[in-house]
XYZ file of C-alpha atoms in Angstrom:
460
model
C 10.877 -134.849 -189.851
C 14.377 -135.900 -188.675
C 15.672 -134.618 -185.375
C 18.724 -132.220 -186.512
C 19.178 -131.638 -182.750
C 20.976 -134.118 -180.377
C 18.623 -134.515 -177.227
C 20.703 -132.353 -174.948
C 20.894 -129.895 -177.575
C 17.005 -129.741 -177.835
C 16.696 -129.730 -174.082
C 19.044 -126.452 -173.893
C 17.210 -124.757 -176.654
C 13.716 -125.312 -174.949
C 14.993 -123.945 -171.669
C 16.082 -120.814 -173.735
C 13.110 -120.102 -175.256
C 11.119 -120.401 -172.381
C 13.913 -118.024 -170.227
C 13.711 -115.457 -173.435
C 9.855 -115.521 -173.298
C 10.063 -115.034 -169.624
C 12.325 -112.352 -169.619
C 10.467 -110.455 -172.079
C 6.978 -110.324 -170.472
C 5.392 -113.342 -172.382
C 4.918 -115.266 -169.072
C 1.651 -117.101 -170.737
C 3.487 -118.218 -173.971
C 6.362 -119.228 -171.388
C 4.094 -121.138 -169.399
C 2.004 -122.999 -172.280
C 5.472 -123.914 -173.662
C 6.726 -125.350 -170.024
C 3.461 -127.219 -169.579
C 3.726 -128.499 -172.985
C 7.156 -129.703 -172.347
C 6.571 -130.894 -168.788
C 9.586 -129.036 -167.610
C 8.426 -128.308 -163.908
C 9.909 -126.372 -161.404
C 12.782 -128.883 -160.188
C 14.024 -128.932 -163.913
C 13.327 -125.276 -164.785
C 13.508 -123.362 -161.263
C 14.064 -119.625 -161.525
C 17.727 -119.443 -161.143
C 18.239 -121.698 -164.226
C 15.658 -119.820 -165.875
C 17.914 -116.488 -165.030
C 21.053 -118.381 -166.518
C 19.208 -118.915 -169.730
C 17.328 -115.777 -170.550
C 20.151 -113.954 -172.699
C 21.272 -117.594 -174.214
C 19.387 -117.063 -177.213
C 19.999 -113.596 -178.133
C 23.963 -114.426 -177.698
C 23.413 -117.440 -180.163
C 21.662 -115.370 -182.609
C 24.129 -112.442 -183.153
C 26.807 -115.117 -183.095
C 25.150 -116.569 -185.724
C 24.973 -113.287 -187.659
C 28.287 -112.660 -186.989
C 29.813 -115.650 -188.681
C 27.632 -115.502 -191.344
C 29.047 -111.661 -192.392
C 32.610 -113.539 -191.366
C 31.837 -116.165 -193.854
C 30.687 -113.636 -196.381
C 33.931 -111.869 -196.127
C 36.044 -114.853 -196.432
C 34.412 -115.821 -199.798
C 34.643 -112.446 -201.114
C 38.413 -112.561 -200.175
C 38.812 -115.751 -201.497
C 37.111 -114.913 -204.965
C 39.535 -111.698 -204.853
C 42.299 -114.202 -204.397
C 41.295 -116.553 -206.895
C 40.654 -113.896 -209.502
C 44.455 -112.452 -208.814
C 45.852 -116.054 -209.342
C 43.639 -116.939 -212.396
C 45.029 -113.666 -214.207
C 48.888 -114.627 -213.243
C 50.869 -116.946 -215.681
C 53.827 -118.727 -214.182
C 56.130 -116.460 -215.946
C 53.984 -113.119 -214.385
C 54.350 -114.513 -211.083
C 58.037 -114.813 -211.112
C 58.478 -111.605 -212.552
C 56.033 -110.113 -209.809
C 58.160 -111.760 -207.354
C 61.380 -110.446 -208.561
C 60.366 -107.077 -209.727
C 59.897 -104.205 -206.986
C 57.679 -101.918 -209.415
C 55.054 -104.845 -209.192
C 55.503 -105.502 -205.527
C 51.968 -105.175 -203.117
C 52.331 -105.424 -199.509
C 49.796 -108.641 -198.598
C 49.067 -110.243 -194.996
C 50.378 -111.294 -192.809
C 52.729 -108.411 -191.967
C 56.443 -109.340 -191.285
C 56.534 -107.790 -187.509
C 54.092 -106.379 -185.306
C 55.712 -103.763 -182.833
C 54.210 -103.302 -179.886
C 55.902 -100.755 -176.849
C 53.753 -97.498 -177.241
C 51.258 -97.009 -174.326
C 48.814 -95.037 -176.444
C 48.126 -94.565 -180.333
C 50.779 -94.170 -182.926
C 50.294 -90.969 -184.941
C 53.267 -91.370 -187.147
C 56.003 -93.424 -188.985
C 59.004 -92.258 -190.552
C 61.887 -94.542 -192.407
C 65.411 -93.894 -191.867
C 66.991 -92.945 -195.592
C 69.784 -95.245 -195.570
C 69.652 -97.598 -192.320
C 66.901 -100.137 -191.605
C 65.648 -98.196 -188.931
C 61.852 -96.648 -188.592
C 60.685 -94.141 -186.080
C 57.000 -93.955 -184.475
C 55.434 -91.384 -182.835
C 52.818 -91.796 -180.396
C 50.034 -89.930 -178.222
C 52.124 -91.150 -175.035
C 54.395 -88.275 -175.800
C 57.472 -90.619 -177.139
C 59.104 -91.570 -180.066
C 60.598 -94.895 -180.721
C 63.205 -96.181 -183.145
C 63.013 -99.798 -184.358
C 65.126 -102.035 -186.694
C 62.646 -103.093 -189.441
C 64.919 -105.911 -190.629
C 65.910 -107.593 -187.229
C 62.450 -106.716 -185.337
C 63.986 -105.066 -182.701
C 63.405 -102.049 -180.305
C 66.517 -99.570 -180.296
C 65.223 -96.756 -178.142
C 62.632 -94.731 -176.744
C 62.739 -90.938 -177.224
C 61.276 -88.542 -174.783
C 61.328 -84.721 -175.154
C 57.487 -83.673 -175.841
C 55.225 -82.633 -173.588
C 51.860 -83.679 -175.649
C 50.916 -86.172 -178.296
C 53.699 -86.529 -181.329
C 51.920 -85.664 -184.423
C 54.424 -86.205 -187.210
C 57.714 -87.406 -188.053
C 60.437 -87.218 -190.875
C 63.902 -88.272 -191.456
C 66.126 -85.361 -193.820
C 68.517 -82.808 -193.377
C 71.661 -81.043 -194.470
C 73.920 -83.228 -196.856
C 76.331 -85.286 -194.734
C 74.044 -85.264 -191.886
C 70.720 -87.073 -191.700
C 68.349 -85.500 -189.096
C 64.579 -86.494 -187.264
C 62.311 -83.944 -186.839
C 59.063 -84.278 -184.749
C 56.068 -81.844 -184.267
C 53.492 -82.306 -181.530
C 50.410 -80.854 -180.005
C 52.651 -79.191 -177.461
C 53.209 -76.544 -180.495
C 56.820 -77.388 -180.852
C 59.082 -78.967 -183.384
C 62.326 -80.533 -182.335
C 65.339 -81.701 -184.195
C 67.243 -84.929 -183.237
C 70.751 -85.967 -184.306
C 70.769 -90.130 -184.843
C 74.702 -89.838 -185.105
C 74.678 -88.461 -181.258
C 72.003 -91.144 -180.005
C 69.282 -88.941 -180.965
C 70.223 -85.994 -178.904
C 67.647 -83.003 -179.150
C 69.720 -80.407 -180.882
C 67.109 -77.802 -181.590
C 63.515 -76.801 -180.665
C 61.476 -74.553 -182.724
C 58.663 -72.700 -181.343
C 56.216 -70.253 -183.348
C 53.192 -72.215 -184.338
C 49.985 -70.648 -182.400
C 48.273 -74.463 -181.907
C 49.384 -77.893 -182.609
C 51.359 -78.724 -185.397
C 49.961 -81.803 -187.300
C 52.996 -82.168 -190.194
C 56.413 -81.724 -190.907
C 58.423 -82.472 -193.848
C 62.172 -81.700 -194.641
C 61.868 -79.930 -198.384
C 64.374 -82.208 -200.878
C 67.233 -80.575 -202.427
C 67.211 -77.442 -200.373
C 69.512 -79.130 -197.808
C 68.638 -76.997 -194.659
C 64.778 -76.243 -195.076
C 61.650 -77.848 -193.789
C 57.793 -77.020 -193.657
C 55.712 -77.489 -190.968
C 51.276 -77.428 -191.038
C 49.399 -76.170 -187.869
C 46.067 -76.279 -186.405
C 46.447 -72.413 -186.871
C 45.783 -72.420 -190.426
C 49.192 -71.557 -191.548
C 52.312 -73.667 -192.820
C 55.560 -72.500 -191.902
C 59.158 -72.709 -193.881
C 61.969 -73.227 -191.590
C 65.425 -73.006 -191.818
C 67.133 -75.897 -189.925
C 70.692 -74.467 -189.566
C 69.449 -71.063 -187.544
C 65.977 -72.452 -186.522
C 64.411 -69.389 -188.039
C 60.818 -69.182 -189.755
C 61.537 -67.735 -192.993
C 58.010 -67.656 -194.421
C 54.250 -68.547 -193.230
C 51.854 -69.334 -195.724
C 48.360 -68.164 -195.397
C 45.667 -69.444 -197.463
C 43.753 -72.278 -195.468
C 40.804 -71.121 -193.622
C 41.065 -74.716 -191.221
C 43.153 -76.486 -189.613
C 46.195 -77.728 -192.075
C 46.615 -81.822 -191.449
C 48.962 -82.647 -193.953
C 51.789 -81.298 -196.341
C 53.900 -82.887 -199.239
C 56.815 -81.101 -201.096
C 57.776 -82.088 -204.524
C 60.923 -84.140 -204.997
C 62.784 -80.872 -206.034
C 61.400 -78.823 -203.683
C 59.919 -76.213 -205.894
C 56.109 -76.863 -204.722
C 54.093 -78.077 -201.483
C 50.683 -79.692 -201.337
C 48.899 -78.898 -198.360
C 45.297 -79.694 -197.306
C 43.055 -79.991 -194.028
C 39.755 -79.070 -192.526
C 38.906 -76.398 -195.093
C 38.180 -79.610 -197.549
C 40.491 -77.885 -199.835
C 44.315 -78.888 -201.325
C 46.545 -76.290 -202.230
C 49.429 -76.351 -204.488
C 52.326 -73.691 -203.437
C 54.710 -72.598 -205.844
C 57.984 -72.304 -203.783
C 60.367 -70.861 -206.671
C 59.211 -67.668 -206.468
C 60.451 -65.078 -203.742
C 56.906 -64.760 -202.342
C 55.528 -68.509 -201.825
C 52.030 -68.429 -203.880
C 48.938 -70.706 -204.178
C 49.392 -71.870 -207.753
C 46.040 -74.072 -207.819
C 42.937 -75.075 -205.273
C 41.182 -78.136 -205.369
C 37.416 -77.998 -204.303
C 35.465 -81.467 -204.344
C 35.729 -83.330 -201.164
C 32.760 -83.115 -198.824
C 33.955 -83.684 -195.263
C 37.675 -82.588 -193.865
C 40.947 -84.097 -195.631
C 43.009 -85.810 -193.491
C 45.797 -86.404 -196.202
C 47.786 -85.511 -199.606
C 50.531 -86.725 -201.906
C 51.959 -85.751 -204.930
C 52.652 -88.266 -207.506
C 56.259 -89.285 -208.600
C 57.123 -88.803 -211.950
C 57.166 -92.516 -212.559
C 53.475 -92.467 -212.342
C 53.208 -89.853 -215.150
C 52.385 -92.194 -217.831
C 49.951 -93.853 -215.848
C 48.032 -90.600 -215.187
C 48.110 -89.526 -218.698
C 45.372 -91.367 -220.056
C 43.231 -90.419 -216.877
C 43.903 -86.948 -217.740
C 42.917 -87.304 -221.445
C 46.622 -86.573 -222.591
C 48.203 -88.223 -225.652
C 51.613 -88.003 -224.172
C 52.716 -87.703 -220.011
C 54.238 -84.611 -218.782
C 57.964 -84.290 -218.698
C 59.318 -86.315 -215.952
C 61.098 -82.781 -215.511
C 58.229 -81.217 -214.275
C 57.802 -82.068 -210.521
C 53.948 -81.335 -209.337
C 51.803 -82.346 -212.226
C 49.385 -84.933 -210.273
C 48.584 -85.497 -206.774
C 45.984 -87.438 -204.559
C 43.848 -86.678 -201.215
C 42.231 -88.477 -198.926
C 39.240 -87.428 -196.726
C 36.651 -87.940 -194.218
C 34.175 -88.357 -196.673
C 35.846 -92.036 -197.585
C 37.404 -91.159 -200.962
C 40.301 -90.484 -202.705
C 40.769 -87.439 -205.498
C 43.047 -87.694 -208.034
C 44.073 -84.160 -209.372
C 46.133 -82.228 -212.074
C 47.733 -79.419 -211.266
C 45.333 -77.278 -212.443
C 42.645 -78.338 -209.775
C 40.914 -80.428 -211.841
C 39.644 -83.757 -210.166
C 40.408 -86.627 -212.540
C 38.833 -89.368 -210.552
C 37.309 -90.442 -207.314
C 38.197 -93.406 -205.805
C 35.371 -95.189 -203.547
C 35.950 -98.230 -201.869
C 36.650 -97.494 -198.025
C 33.636 -97.631 -195.688
C 35.340 -94.964 -193.216
C 37.994 -91.931 -193.102
C 40.595 -91.833 -195.500
C 43.920 -91.446 -192.972
C 47.187 -91.788 -194.847
C 48.043 -92.140 -198.546
C 51.573 -93.075 -200.459
C 52.352 -93.747 -203.986
C 54.272 -96.656 -205.007
C 57.817 -96.111 -205.940
C 57.201 -97.772 -209.450
C 54.129 -95.211 -209.969
C 51.815 -97.831 -210.968
C 49.733 -97.930 -207.412
C 48.526 -95.597 -205.057
C 48.098 -97.191 -201.368
C 46.039 -95.874 -198.864
C 44.838 -96.592 -195.132
C 41.677 -95.822 -193.437
C 39.567 -96.243 -190.014
C 37.961 -99.065 -191.931
C 41.099 -101.054 -190.822
C 41.900 -101.507 -194.171
C 44.806 -101.208 -196.813
C 43.814 -100.915 -200.169
C 45.939 -100.926 -203.553
C 44.774 -98.842 -206.565
C 45.827 -99.442 -209.874
C 46.379 -96.276 -211.816
C 46.704 -98.402 -215.019
C 43.322 -99.844 -214.683
C 41.458 -96.407 -213.987
C 42.164 -96.648 -210.439
C 40.985 -99.945 -209.696
C 41.181 -101.641 -206.563
C 43.326 -104.771 -206.850
C 44.089 -105.557 -203.133
C 42.449 -105.002 -199.761
C 44.176 -106.307 -196.784
C 41.195 -106.689 -194.162
C 41.884 -106.147 -190.541
C 45.158 -104.726 -191.368
C 45.104 -103.167 -187.783
C 42.592 -104.364 -185.093
C 41.178 -100.730 -184.863
C 41.442 -97.316 -186.863
C 44.852 -97.086 -188.682
C 46.522 -93.765 -188.868
C 49.446 -93.736 -190.864
C 51.199 -95.031 -193.770
C 54.951 -95.046 -195.258
C 57.208 -96.566 -197.615
C 60.736 -97.081 -197.095
C 62.575 -95.069 -199.188
C 64.954 -96.366 -202.044
C 68.377 -96.337 -201.744
C 70.871 -94.579 -204.280
C 72.676 -97.223 -206.034
C 75.930 -95.309 -205.364
C 75.046 -95.270 -201.836
C 75.967 -99.102 -201.396
C 79.318 -98.818 -200.041
C 81.466 -97.098 -196.981
C 79.650 -93.768 -197.478
C 76.001 -94.689 -197.331
C 75.267 -93.080 -194.075
C 76.611 -89.552 -195.674
C 73.473 -88.793 -197.710
C 71.286 -86.000 -196.619
C 67.732 -86.914 -197.366
C 63.705 -86.125 -196.715
C 61.706 -88.783 -196.105
C 64.181 -91.088 -198.210
C 64.763 -88.555 -201.258
C 68.481 -87.988 -201.637
C 69.068 -84.690 -202.190
C 70.099 -83.521 -205.537
C 68.961 -87.355 -207.094
C 65.519 -87.374 -205.701
C 64.077 -91.184 -205.735
C 60.551 -90.197 -207.183
C 62.213 -87.714 -209.606
C 63.978 -88.139 -213.292
C 66.788 -89.980 -211.520
C 64.690 -92.671 -210.030
C 66.404 -95.404 -212.114
C 69.505 -94.726 -210.235
C 67.510 -95.759 -207.030
C 67.189 -99.179 -205.704
C 63.492 -99.781 -204.537
C 62.988 -101.265 -201.094
C 59.689 -103.516 -200.810
C 58.591 -102.445 -197.200
C 56.049 -100.606 -195.778
C 55.005 -99.366 -192.253
C 51.261 -98.380 -190.557
C 50.697 -97.859 -186.970
C 47.134 -97.658 -185.639
C 45.111 -96.408 -182.680
C 45.877 -100.294 -181.517
C 49.144 -99.042 -180.181
C 51.018 -101.408 -182.675
C 53.340 -100.419 -185.559
C 53.421 -103.108 -188.417
C 56.118 -103.606 -191.106
C 54.914 -105.422 -194.451
C 57.691 -106.713 -196.518
C 58.508 -108.852 -199.627
């Protein structure tokens, strides 16, 4: 038999085997091998044996890790090859130019580092190239995602910052934040992010906050106290308290016209609220997840054409209908797609850990998700919800949040572009996700944050 190892490598292996046998209480076997190899105490003394006793196990586990890495790389290579094989030169050119077909890919354009603890939330300014991040370090940071720079750090909360959103009255874009300190705070970007109002009222951590589009002065918050609250930004008064959930309400998503809210949380349900009536009420309740729900998202009307076949419909619903379909993500590792009557249309399986955030592609064809499995996944609604892209190790640890940069109305490209009031990038009166979507310029930029203290920007 031809010798594969060099003499030095063979000697290292022999010493490692003897040291391993001795350390694991096989003295007779160790002595027999030592005698057969003629390794006396002068060559392999007690100190040398101690040095080698864990080497064999380390080498073994390294081989297992390398094998897994090779398998992952082979799988990723096969997926990339399949994607490449399905693209003609014409299709590739169109895909690179068409924002409706753009999907994020590694590596990120920027990785921002300055927070000293987990990043829980991100929010894009509706017009400018600013993105805000909130963290367990109690601070909010404002970054320029176009130039890759930290602009400022905002302090004011006394506990973890759990969610952020841009929006507010027309002509005056505000930043809103919520925290484990039980408060909601409003910040004015035009005054160097001065804190202009603090809204107390929840009895526990405030986990999510959103400006309600088209309302100009309303926002909704979700809390661990099992409620949602509707607030008037101008007065700071709570107008409604919505009760129905039986556990922590972790996320809320308003429809593009503000007529509906989708909420979800620890009671493993999602609830669709009708806000168009005097006293807001639950229109539908979604049951089906087998663990805590972490996130939810209402589908934009641009996605209706792709949802219709999933729902068994011959024709998609009217684009004027604001809340026909939705998605929820859960600690049961799945994503569920629903219609407005509470029927589960599909269950998307692929993540290996909690699903922590969802966002629909502005073009409507894709749903993006992130998870504690450190991946970002893209699901194609036109292919029955098939996972068509996976960005492995998008972060080094759990991924907590995901946002798509809001589109810019084509009318907002001149001098008055900063004068639009928007909610999470949705201009009041002409929502990016609604019937006026063709009047919006899609920005192919997404942001993710994680437990690794990092904010990452993926861009075309």
